[in-house]
Short mmCIF file of C-alpha atoms and ligand atoms in Angstrom, two decimals:
data_model
loop_
_atom_site.label_atom_id
_atom_site.label_comp_id
_atom_site.label_asym_id
_atom_site.label_seq_id
_atom_site.Cartn_x
_atom_site.Cartn_y
_atom_site.Cartn_z
CA MET A 1 0.75 19.30 6.84
CA SER A 2 -2.58 19.03 8.59
CA SER A 3 -3.18 15.66 10.13
CA ARG A 4 -6.32 13.85 9.06
CA ASN A 5 -8.52 11.21 10.61
CA VAL A 6 -8.32 8.62 7.88
CA CYS A 7 -10.38 5.50 7.33
CA VAL A 8 -8.95 2.96 4.88
CA LEU A 9 -11.62 0.52 3.70
CA GLY A 10 -10.22 -2.84 2.56
CA LEU A 11 -6.96 -4.05 4.15
CA GLY A 12 -5.36 -6.07 1.36
CA TYR A 13 -2.43 -5.54 -1.00
CA VAL A 14 -3.51 -1.93 -1.61
CA GLY A 15 -5.19 -0.80 1.61
CA LEU A 16 -2.78 -2.17 4.20
CA PRO A 17 0.40 -0.46 2.89
CA LEU A 18 -1.63 2.74 2.57
CA ALA A 19 -2.92 2.53 6.16
CA CYS A 20 0.65 1.98 7.42
CA ALA A 21 2.10 4.82 5.32
CA ALA A 22 -0.62 7.28 6.36
CA ALA A 23 -0.10 6.42 10.04
CA GLY A 24 3.66 6.76 9.56
CA ALA A 25 3.07 10.27 8.17
CA GLY A 26 1.23 11.34 11.30
CA HIS A 27 -2.39 10.78 10.33
CA THR A 28 -4.71 8.92 12.66
CA VAL A 29 -5.92 5.82 10.84
CA VAL A 30 -8.81 3.43 11.23
CA GLY A 31 -8.35 0.37 9.04
CA TYR A 32 -11.75 -1.15 8.30
CA ASP A 33 -12.34 -4.59 6.81
CA PRO A 34 -15.41 -6.82 7.21
CA ASP A 35 -13.17 -9.90 7.31
CA VAL A 36 -13.11 -10.60 11.05
CA ALA A 37 -10.24 -13.08 10.89
CA ARG A 38 -8.12 -10.63 8.89
CA VAL A 39 -8.77 -7.86 11.42
CA ARG A 40 -7.95 -10.17 14.33
CA GLY A 41 -4.65 -11.14 12.70
CA LEU A 42 -3.76 -7.52 11.99
CA ARG A 43 -4.45 -6.53 15.60
CA GLU A 44 -2.05 -9.27 16.66
CA GLY A 45 0.61 -7.96 14.28
CA ARG A 46 0.20 -10.62 11.58
CA SER A 47 0.29 -9.15 8.08
CA PRO A 48 -1.62 -10.95 5.32
CA VAL A 49 0.36 -9.03 2.69
CA GLU A 50 3.94 -9.99 1.82
CA ASP A 51 5.03 -6.42 1.13
CA VAL A 52 4.06 -5.38 4.66
CA GLU A 53 6.32 -7.30 7.00
CA ASP A 54 5.09 -8.23 10.48
CA ARG A 55 7.90 -6.10 11.92
CA LEU A 56 6.61 -2.99 10.14
CA LEU A 57 3.06 -3.72 11.23
CA GLU A 58 4.14 -4.13 14.85
CA LYS A 59 6.02 -0.83 14.65
CA VAL A 60 2.99 0.95 13.22
CA LEU A 61 0.72 -0.58 15.88
CA ALA A 62 3.16 0.42 18.62
CA GLY A 63 3.07 4.00 17.29
CA GLY A 64 -0.59 4.06 18.33
CA ARG A 65 -1.82 5.87 15.22
CA VAL A 66 -3.60 2.98 13.58
CA ARG A 67 -6.28 0.62 14.75
CA PHE A 68 -8.01 -2.13 12.85
CA THR A 69 -11.70 -2.83 13.01
CA HIS A 70 -14.60 -4.69 11.44
CA ASP A 71 -17.08 -2.53 13.31
CA VAL A 72 -18.67 0.25 11.24
CA ALA A 73 -19.30 2.29 14.40
CA ASP A 74 -15.52 2.86 14.70
CA LEU A 75 -15.57 5.07 11.59
CA GLN A 76 -17.29 7.92 13.40
CA GLY A 77 -15.00 10.94 13.58
CA CYS A 78 -13.10 10.11 10.39
CA ASP A 79 -12.82 12.89 7.81
CA THR A 80 -11.03 11.05 4.97
CA PHE A 81 -12.23 7.74 3.53
CA VAL A 82 -10.08 5.76 1.13
CA ILE A 83 -11.77 2.83 -0.58
CA CYS A 84 -9.41 -0.03 -1.52
CA VAL A 85 -11.78 -2.96 -2.02
CA PRO A 86 -11.66 -5.62 -4.75
CA THR A 87 -13.22 -4.95 -8.16
CA PRO A 88 -13.40 -8.40 -9.77
CA LEU A 89 -15.09 -9.55 -12.94
CA THR A 90 -18.12 -11.75 -12.56
CA GLU A 91 -19.03 -13.50 -15.79
CA LYS A 92 -16.78 -11.04 -17.65
CA THR A 93 -18.74 -8.09 -16.26
CA PRO A 94 -17.41 -5.50 -13.77
CA ASP A 95 -18.55 -6.46 -10.30
CA LEU A 96 -18.75 -3.33 -8.15
CA THR A 97 -20.73 -4.86 -5.30
CA MET A 98 -17.83 -4.42 -2.88
CA VAL A 99 -17.38 -0.77 -3.89
CA ASP A 100 -21.11 -0.23 -3.33
CA ALA A 101 -20.92 -1.93 0.08
CA ALA A 102 -17.91 0.19 1.07
CA VAL A 103 -19.70 3.39 -0.01
CA GLU A 104 -22.63 2.42 2.21
CA VAL A 105 -20.22 2.11 5.12
CA VAL A 106 -18.61 5.49 4.29
CA ALA A 107 -22.06 7.09 4.22
CA THR A 108 -22.59 6.24 7.88
CA ALA A 109 -19.70 8.51 8.90
CA LEU A 110 -19.20 11.10 6.14
CA ARG A 111 -19.77 14.71 7.25
CA PRO A 112 -19.69 18.00 5.29
CA GLY A 113 -16.09 18.96 4.49
CA GLY A 114 -14.93 15.33 4.44
CA MET A 115 -13.11 13.57 1.61
CA VAL A 116 -13.90 10.30 -0.19
CA VAL A 117 -11.20 8.73 -2.36
CA LEU A 118 -11.74 5.68 -4.54
CA GLU A 119 -8.52 3.75 -5.20
CA SER A 120 -10.01 0.51 -6.54
CA THR A 121 -9.40 -0.01 -10.24
CA THR A 122 -12.57 0.50 -12.25
CA TYR A 123 -14.03 1.76 -15.53
CA PRO A 124 -14.01 5.50 -16.26
CA GLY A 125 -17.05 7.23 -14.81
CA THR A 126 -17.45 5.06 -11.70
CA THR A 127 -16.52 7.80 -9.21
CA GLU A 128 -18.88 10.41 -10.63
CA ASP A 129 -21.67 8.20 -11.96
CA ARG A 130 -21.86 5.50 -9.31
CA VAL A 131 -20.15 6.61 -6.08
CA ALA A 132 -21.40 10.22 -6.03
CA PRO A 133 -25.13 9.41 -6.61
CA LYS A 134 -25.02 6.70 -3.96
CA ILE A 135 -23.48 9.05 -1.41
CA ALA A 136 -26.06 11.73 -2.31
CA GLU A 137 -28.88 9.22 -1.89
CA LEU A 138 -27.64 7.96 1.48
CA THR A 139 -26.42 11.22 3.04
CA GLY A 140 -27.89 14.10 1.07
CA LEU A 141 -24.32 15.39 0.55
CA THR A 142 -23.26 16.33 -2.98
CA ALA A 143 -19.80 16.79 -4.48
CA PRO A 144 -18.01 19.10 -5.02
CA ASP A 145 -19.96 21.48 -2.77
CA ASP A 146 -20.40 19.44 0.42
CA TYR A 147 -17.42 17.08 0.37
CA HIS A 148 -14.33 16.26 -1.71
CA LEU A 149 -14.70 13.38 -4.16
CA VAL A 150 -11.53 11.93 -5.69
CA PHE A 151 -10.24 9.04 -7.75
CA SER A 152 -6.62 8.07 -7.19
CA PRO A 153 -5.43 4.80 -8.71
CA GLU A 154 -3.09 2.58 -6.78
CA ARG A 155 -0.14 1.38 -8.86
CA ILE A 156 1.49 -0.90 -6.32
CA ASP A 157 3.59 -3.67 -7.86
CA PRO A 158 3.67 -6.49 -5.28
CA GLY A 159 7.16 -7.85 -4.69
CA ASN A 160 8.90 -4.95 -6.43
CA PRO A 161 11.98 -4.19 -4.31
CA ILE A 162 12.58 -0.76 -5.88
CA TYR A 163 9.22 0.90 -6.36
CA GLN A 164 6.90 0.99 -3.40
CA LEU A 165 4.10 3.24 -2.27
CA SER A 166 6.23 6.25 -1.36
CA ASN A 167 8.41 6.44 -4.48
CA THR A 168 5.80 5.55 -7.11
CA PRO A 169 4.29 8.81 -8.42
CA ARG A 170 0.64 9.12 -7.49
CA VAL A 171 -2.09 10.25 -9.90
CA VAL A 172 -4.92 12.23 -8.33
CA GLY A 173 -8.14 13.39 -9.98
CA GLY A 174 -10.51 15.37 -7.79
CA LEU A 175 -13.98 16.55 -8.71
CA GLY A 176 -13.28 20.27 -8.68
CA ARG A 177 -10.14 22.19 -7.77
CA ARG A 178 -10.64 22.09 -4.00
CA ALA A 179 -11.01 18.31 -3.95
CA GLY A 180 -7.80 18.02 -6.00
CA ASP A 181 -5.99 20.35 -3.58
CA ALA A 182 -7.13 18.37 -0.54
CA ALA A 183 -6.19 15.01 -2.07
CA GLU A 184 -2.83 16.31 -3.26
CA ALA A 185 -1.98 17.56 0.23
CA PHE A 186 -3.02 14.23 1.76
CA TYR A 187 -1.03 12.02 -0.60
CA ALA A 188 1.99 14.34 -0.65
CA SER A 189 2.34 13.73 3.09
CA PHE A 190 3.64 10.21 2.38
CA ILE A 191 4.27 9.98 -1.40
CA ASP A 192 7.20 11.75 -3.06
CA HIS A 193 5.44 12.91 -6.21
CA VAL A 194 1.76 13.63 -6.83
CA HIS A 195 0.52 14.17 -10.39
CA ARG A 196 -2.76 16.06 -10.69
CA VAL A 197 -5.24 15.50 -13.51
CA SER A 198 -8.34 17.53 -14.13
CA GLY A 199 -10.90 15.05 -12.81
CA PRO A 200 -11.71 11.52 -11.66
CA ARG A 201 -12.34 10.23 -15.19
CA GLU A 202 -8.85 11.10 -16.40
CA ALA A 203 -7.38 9.37 -13.33
CA GLU A 204 -9.56 6.28 -13.86
CA MET A 205 -8.50 6.13 -17.50
CA ALA A 206 -4.80 6.58 -16.65
CA LYS A 207 -4.83 3.37 -14.62
CA LEU A 208 -6.62 1.43 -17.34
CA LEU A 209 -4.29 2.78 -20.01
CA GLU A 210 -1.27 1.56 -18.02
CA ASN A 211 -2.63 -1.94 -17.58
CA THR A 212 -4.10 -2.24 -21.07
CA TYR A 213 -0.70 -1.24 -22.45
CA ARG A 214 0.91 -4.10 -20.53
CA HIS A 215 -1.81 -6.57 -21.49
CA VAL A 216 -1.54 -5.76 -25.21
CA ASN A 217 2.26 -5.81 -25.29
CA ILE A 218 2.45 -9.10 -23.40
CA ALA A 219 0.03 -10.55 -25.97
CA LEU A 220 2.24 -9.23 -28.76
CA VAL A 221 5.32 -11.09 -27.49
CA ASN A 222 3.26 -14.18 -26.64
CA GLU A 223 2.04 -14.38 -30.22
CA MET A 224 5.59 -13.82 -31.45
CA ALA A 225 6.87 -16.59 -29.15
CA ILE A 226 4.52 -19.05 -30.84
CA PHE A 227 5.67 -18.37 -34.39
CA CYS A 228 9.34 -17.78 -33.44
CA GLU A 229 9.45 -21.38 -32.21
CA GLU A 230 8.35 -22.55 -35.65
CA LEU A 231 10.82 -20.20 -37.32
CA GLY A 232 13.66 -21.46 -35.10
CA ILE A 233 14.30 -18.01 -33.61
CA ASN A 234 15.25 -17.38 -30.00
CA LEU A 235 12.80 -14.56 -29.23
CA TRP A 236 14.37 -13.89 -25.83
CA GLU A 237 17.59 -12.94 -27.55
CA SER A 238 15.71 -10.70 -30.00
CA ILE A 239 13.94 -8.96 -27.11
CA GLY A 240 17.31 -8.41 -25.42
CA ALA A 241 18.71 -6.99 -28.64
CA ALA A 242 15.72 -4.69 -29.23
CA SER A 243 16.05 -3.47 -25.63
CA THR A 244 19.42 -1.93 -26.41
CA LYS A 245 17.55 0.77 -28.34
CA PRO A 246 17.56 3.71 -25.94
CA PHE A 247 14.27 5.20 -27.19
CA GLY A 248 10.95 4.03 -28.58
CA PHE A 249 11.03 0.47 -27.24
CA ALA A 250 9.90 -1.05 -23.93
CA ALA A 251 10.64 -4.73 -23.35
CA PHE A 252 7.92 -7.23 -22.48
CA SER A 253 8.38 -10.94 -21.92
CA PRO A 254 6.33 -13.88 -23.13
CA GLY A 255 5.13 -16.40 -20.55
CA PRO A 256 2.69 -19.19 -19.77
CA GLY A 257 -0.21 -16.73 -19.47
CA VAL A 258 -1.02 -13.56 -17.56
CA GLY A 259 -1.98 -13.46 -13.91
CA GLY A 260 -2.49 -11.24 -10.90
CA HIS A 261 -5.33 -9.03 -9.92
CA CYS A 262 -4.70 -6.38 -12.57
CA ILE A 263 -3.57 -7.41 -16.04
CA PRO A 264 -6.14 -10.14 -16.77
CA VAL A 265 -8.97 -8.10 -15.20
CA ASP A 266 -8.58 -4.35 -15.64
CA PRO A 267 -8.59 -4.16 -19.46
CA SER A 268 -11.93 -5.98 -19.42
CA TYR A 269 -13.35 -3.15 -17.32
CA LEU A 270 -12.42 -0.80 -20.12
CA SER A 271 -13.64 -3.02 -22.93
CA TRP A 272 -16.94 -3.51 -21.07
CA ARG A 273 -17.34 0.27 -20.95
CA VAL A 274 -16.41 0.68 -24.62
CA ARG A 275 -18.89 -2.03 -25.65
CA ARG A 276 -21.64 0.06 -24.12
CA LEU A 277 -20.79 2.69 -26.73
CA GLY A 278 -21.85 0.10 -29.29
CA TYR A 279 -18.54 -1.21 -30.58
CA PRO A 280 -15.75 -3.50 -29.33
CA PHE A 281 -12.35 -2.50 -27.99
CA ARG A 282 -10.57 -4.78 -30.43
CA PHE A 283 -7.03 -4.49 -29.06
CA VAL A 284 -8.12 -5.69 -25.62
CA GLU A 285 -10.27 -8.50 -26.93
CA LEU A 286 -7.52 -9.80 -29.21
CA ALA A 287 -4.92 -9.55 -26.43
CA GLY A 288 -7.23 -11.43 -24.07
CA GLU A 289 -7.74 -14.19 -26.62
CA ILE A 290 -3.98 -14.63 -27.17
CA ASN A 291 -3.00 -14.46 -23.50
CA ASP A 292 -5.78 -16.83 -22.44
CA ARG A 293 -4.58 -19.43 -24.96
CA MET A 294 -1.03 -19.55 -23.58
CA PRO A 295 -1.61 -22.33 -21.00
CA SER A 296 -2.98 -24.56 -23.81
CA TYR A 297 -0.01 -23.71 -25.99
CA VAL A 298 2.44 -24.53 -23.19
CA ALA A 299 0.67 -27.85 -22.51
CA ALA A 300 0.93 -28.69 -26.23
CA ARG A 301 4.66 -27.87 -26.23
CA VAL A 302 5.16 -30.13 -23.21
CA ALA A 303 3.46 -32.94 -25.14
CA ASP A 304 5.71 -32.33 -28.16
CA LEU A 305 8.87 -32.29 -26.03
CA LEU A 306 7.93 -35.61 -24.45
CA ASN A 307 6.98 -37.03 -27.82
CA ASP A 308 10.46 -36.21 -29.10
CA VAL A 309 11.88 -38.75 -26.63
CA GLN A 310 9.18 -41.37 -27.31
CA LYS A 311 7.16 -40.49 -24.25
CA SER A 312 3.52 -39.63 -23.97
CA VAL A 313 2.12 -37.05 -21.59
CA ASN A 314 -0.17 -39.78 -20.39
CA GLY A 315 1.65 -41.27 -17.42
CA ALA A 316 4.57 -38.83 -17.59
CA ARG A 317 5.79 -37.26 -14.37
CA ILE A 318 5.95 -33.48 -14.73
CA LEU A 319 7.42 -31.16 -12.12
CA VAL A 320 6.14 -27.58 -12.29
CA LEU A 321 8.50 -25.02 -10.77
CA GLY A 322 6.66 -21.97 -9.43
CA VAL A 323 2.88 -21.61 -9.49
CA ALA A 324 2.47 -17.98 -8.35
CA TYR A 325 1.55 -15.56 -11.11
CA LYS A 326 4.93 -13.86 -10.95
CA ARG A 327 8.42 -13.98 -9.54
CA ASP A 328 9.12 -13.85 -5.82
CA ILE A 329 5.59 -13.48 -4.54
CA GLY A 330 2.99 -16.00 -3.36
CA ASP A 331 -0.02 -14.44 -5.06
CA MET A 332 -2.03 -17.07 -6.93
CA ARG A 333 -4.80 -14.74 -8.13
CA GLU A 334 -5.51 -15.44 -11.80
CA SER A 335 -2.25 -17.40 -12.05
CA PRO A 336 -2.19 -19.50 -15.21
CA ALA A 337 -0.57 -22.40 -13.29
CA PRO A 338 -3.79 -24.13 -12.14
CA VAL A 339 -5.21 -23.96 -15.70
CA LEU A 340 -1.98 -25.36 -17.10
CA ILE A 341 -1.81 -28.14 -14.50
CA ARG A 342 -5.42 -29.11 -15.22
CA LYS A 343 -4.62 -29.27 -18.92
CA LEU A 344 -1.62 -31.54 -18.29
CA GLU A 345 -3.62 -33.72 -15.93
CA GLY A 346 -6.39 -33.84 -18.51
CA ARG A 347 -3.86 -35.51 -20.80
CA GLY A 348 -2.97 -38.03 -18.11
CA ALA A 349 0.19 -36.46 -16.65
CA GLN A 350 1.17 -36.95 -13.01
CA VAL A 351 1.94 -33.43 -11.91
CA ARG A 352 4.01 -32.37 -8.94
CA TRP A 353 4.68 -28.72 -8.16
CA HIS A 354 7.08 -26.71 -6.08
CA ASP A 355 6.86 -23.08 -5.03
CA PRO A 356 8.75 -21.59 -2.08
CA HIS A 357 6.10 -18.87 -1.72
CA VAL A 358 2.90 -20.91 -2.02
CA SER A 359 1.40 -23.65 0.10
CA GLY A 360 -1.15 -25.99 -1.47
CA PRO A 361 -3.42 -27.47 -2.47
CA ILE A 362 -4.26 -26.24 -5.96
CA ALA A 363 -8.01 -26.42 -6.49
CA ASP A 364 -9.48 -28.98 -8.88
CA THR A 365 -6.18 -30.73 -9.47
CA ALA A 366 -4.61 -33.90 -8.09
CA ALA A 367 -1.18 -32.25 -8.29
CA VAL A 368 1.16 -33.07 -5.43
CA ALA A 369 2.91 -30.21 -3.65
CA VAL A 370 6.63 -30.73 -3.08
CA ALA A 371 7.55 -29.22 0.26
CA GLY A 372 10.89 -27.85 1.38
CA GLU A 373 13.92 -27.13 -0.76
CA LEU A 374 14.01 -28.24 -4.36
CA THR A 375 16.36 -31.22 -4.49
CA ALA A 376 18.40 -32.83 -7.24
CA GLU A 377 16.47 -36.08 -6.64
CA GLU A 378 13.10 -34.39 -7.19
CA LEU A 379 14.36 -32.79 -10.41
CA ALA A 380 15.84 -36.04 -11.68
CA ALA A 381 12.67 -38.02 -10.95
CA ALA A 382 10.58 -35.98 -13.40
CA ASP A 383 10.26 -36.80 -17.08
CA LEU A 384 10.04 -33.06 -17.68
CA VAL A 385 10.60 -29.99 -15.50
CA LEU A 386 8.40 -27.07 -16.47
CA VAL A 387 9.50 -23.63 -15.29
CA HIS A 388 6.28 -21.69 -14.76
CA THR A 389 7.53 -18.96 -12.38
CA ASP A 390 11.16 -17.85 -12.24
CA HIS A 391 11.50 -17.30 -8.49
CA SER A 392 14.95 -16.06 -7.53
CA ALA A 393 15.16 -18.93 -5.02
CA TYR A 394 15.68 -21.32 -7.93
CA ASP A 395 19.18 -22.14 -9.06
CA PRO A 396 18.98 -22.50 -12.87
CA GLN A 397 22.24 -24.46 -13.00
CA LEU A 398 20.91 -27.01 -10.52
CA VAL A 399 17.71 -27.37 -12.54
CA VAL A 400 19.50 -27.88 -15.85
CA ARG A 401 22.12 -30.18 -14.35
CA HIS A 402 19.68 -32.62 -12.76
CA ALA A 403 16.48 -32.47 -14.83
CA ARG A 404 16.07 -34.92 -17.68
CA ARG A 405 14.23 -32.38 -19.80
CA VAL A 406 13.48 -28.71 -19.07
CA PHE A 407 10.88 -26.46 -20.63
CA ASP A 408 11.51 -22.91 -19.44
CA THR A 409 8.62 -20.50 -20.07
CA ARG A 410 10.35 -17.54 -18.37
CA ASN A 411 13.91 -17.62 -19.63
CA MET A 412 15.07 -18.35 -16.09
CA THR A 413 17.90 -20.36 -17.65
CA ALA A 414 19.17 -17.43 -19.76
CA GLY A 415 22.75 -17.96 -20.82
CA LEU A 416 22.65 -21.75 -20.31
CA THR A 417 22.60 -24.20 -23.17
CA ALA A 418 21.96 -27.93 -23.08
CA GLN A 419 20.52 -30.55 -25.41
CA HIS A 420 17.64 -31.14 -23.00
CA LEU A 421 16.83 -27.45 -22.35
CA PHE A 422 14.02 -25.75 -24.28
CA ARG A 423 12.47 -22.31 -24.02
CA LEU A 424 9.15 -20.73 -24.84
N1 NAD B 501 -2.99 -6.08 -5.80
C1 NAD B 501 -2.49 -5.21 -6.65
O1 NAD B 501 -1.36 -5.38 -7.09
C2 NAD B 501 -3.26 -3.97 -7.08
C3 NAD B 501 -2.54 -2.93 -7.67
C4 NAD B 501 -3.21 -1.78 -8.05
C5 NAD B 501 -4.60 -1.71 -7.87
N2 NAD B 501 -5.28 -2.75 -7.33
C6 NAD B 501 -6.72 -2.60 -7.16
O2 NAD B 501 -7.00 -2.27 -5.81
C7 NAD B 501 -8.23 -2.85 -5.39
C8 NAD B 501 -7.98 -3.71 -4.16
O3 NAD B 501 -7.13 -4.79 -4.51
P1 NAD B 501 -6.29 -5.61 -3.44
O4 NAD B 501 -5.28 -6.35 -4.24
O5 NAD B 501 -5.83 -4.75 -2.32
O6 NAD B 501 -7.42 -6.61 -2.90
P2 NAD B 501 -7.28 -7.64 -1.68
O7 NAD B 501 -8.17 -8.78 -2.01
O8 NAD B 501 -5.84 -7.90 -1.35
O9 NAD B 501 -7.89 -6.86 -0.44
C9 NAD B 501 -9.16 -6.32 -0.43
C10 NAD B 501 -9.71 -6.28 0.99
O10 NAD B 501 -10.97 -5.62 0.92
C11 NAD B 501 -11.80 -6.24 1.88
N3 NAD B 501 -13.20 -5.91 1.60
C12 NAD B 501 -14.11 -6.58 0.85
N4 NAD B 501 -15.29 -5.94 0.88
C13 NAD B 501 -15.13 -4.83 1.65
C14 NAD B 501 -15.98 -3.78 2.06
N5 NAD B 501 -17.24 -3.73 1.65
N6 NAD B 501 -15.48 -2.82 2.85
C15 NAD B 501 -14.20 -2.86 3.25
N7 NAD B 501 -13.35 -3.84 2.91
C16 NAD B 501 -13.81 -4.81 2.11
C17 NAD B 501 -11.46 -7.71 1.76
O11 NAD B 501 -11.86 -8.40 2.93
C18 NAD B 501 -9.94 -7.65 1.61
O12 NAD B 501 -9.28 -7.72 2.86
C19 NAD B 501 -8.76 -3.59 -6.59
O13 NAD B 501 -9.62 -2.75 -7.30
C20 NAD B 501 -7.52 -3.85 -7.40
O14 NAD B 501 -7.82 -3.99 -8.78
C21 NAD B 501 -4.63 -3.87 -6.90
#
């Protein structure tokens, strides 16, 4: 393998593991991020990303192959630029300002023969129609003749103990065969399996297909959860039963809403692009409508469960277990918990919350954070305990034993039965 001088732009959930893996594979890496405090912390061995432990970061720093910077001048001499910056939605529209800013930084150091890879999730066409013209305008270099232009989606699943960067197959779409060859060789130096597609658009679409598939299927089971409650059916059991089919079925779970950087955001990138063709992407829009309504539905169920024991939400003490968007991580991005808490507070509830991975406060709420271990006293003091995130730190037996009423939106209490235990 030939060693490259790599610059990773954006040192978050996606960029930091990549910078560490590339350095570990023998490349020389400059990690660039305009966030001065983040860069200072990284230089001191403090990782802002849970999946990159401080110990690993210190080891990588000690290896001397990576350095972190917020200074654009430090990119000189790099031959491979990997862009891993956020691609949020602003007023439901793709916001590529950070990609544009990163491309401007790349343009200061890109030389003929270099490689530019976009890893940020975006709508199909971004690499060729937005990145390439900007690079041409700023540098006079055009792809595929002067440099290699590539899209390679990151598929990292934060908190997943089995699949990490190196053992998750990597999709690569280069503009032209030589760009694909160069990108394949680069990624194969630290990822077990690289899957080539014919161009950047196919790679961009692959990522959106994956996340739209999840979004739509989560909406399907969320809608089913709502009517199964009325039909008196335990949907969790039905999902478990359907999962025994060894072909043609993939299990998805209902929940209090969808969160994270990807599922609530990425499909909208695709539907935005489709709308520009003059028609809607109906699957995505319907799924968004259903998933976005889940916090309201959960709040209404909480009200019903309190009503059943002659209590009103107004004045009730509700303890929310877990506020992160998913199990065993502290990521609050797009988590439905703040929306749900606001809805409960809007009905007059006194909300307290506990999450071993998150420290407060939660914006625009008066909710009180419960610090330390979850105790029997805290559980017993609530009129209702609402399981929002099924962190493995929680002991379901303890929760069911001490809570007066439990509403479990994640089936954390699977296998337990009690008069005061209810599920989504
Ligand atoms: N987090 C995930 O699970 C995940 C998974 C797959 C794909 N993605 C995609 O990867 C991209 C990055 O997401 P993330 O979760 O790593 O974001 P993040 O917020 O964790 O990190 C992004 C970093 O980019 C930095 N940044 C902002 N503007 C910059 C610029 N102009 N130049 C260089 N750095 C800049 C920020 O300071 C931040 O440190 C997004 O498009 C996201 O959709 C994320």
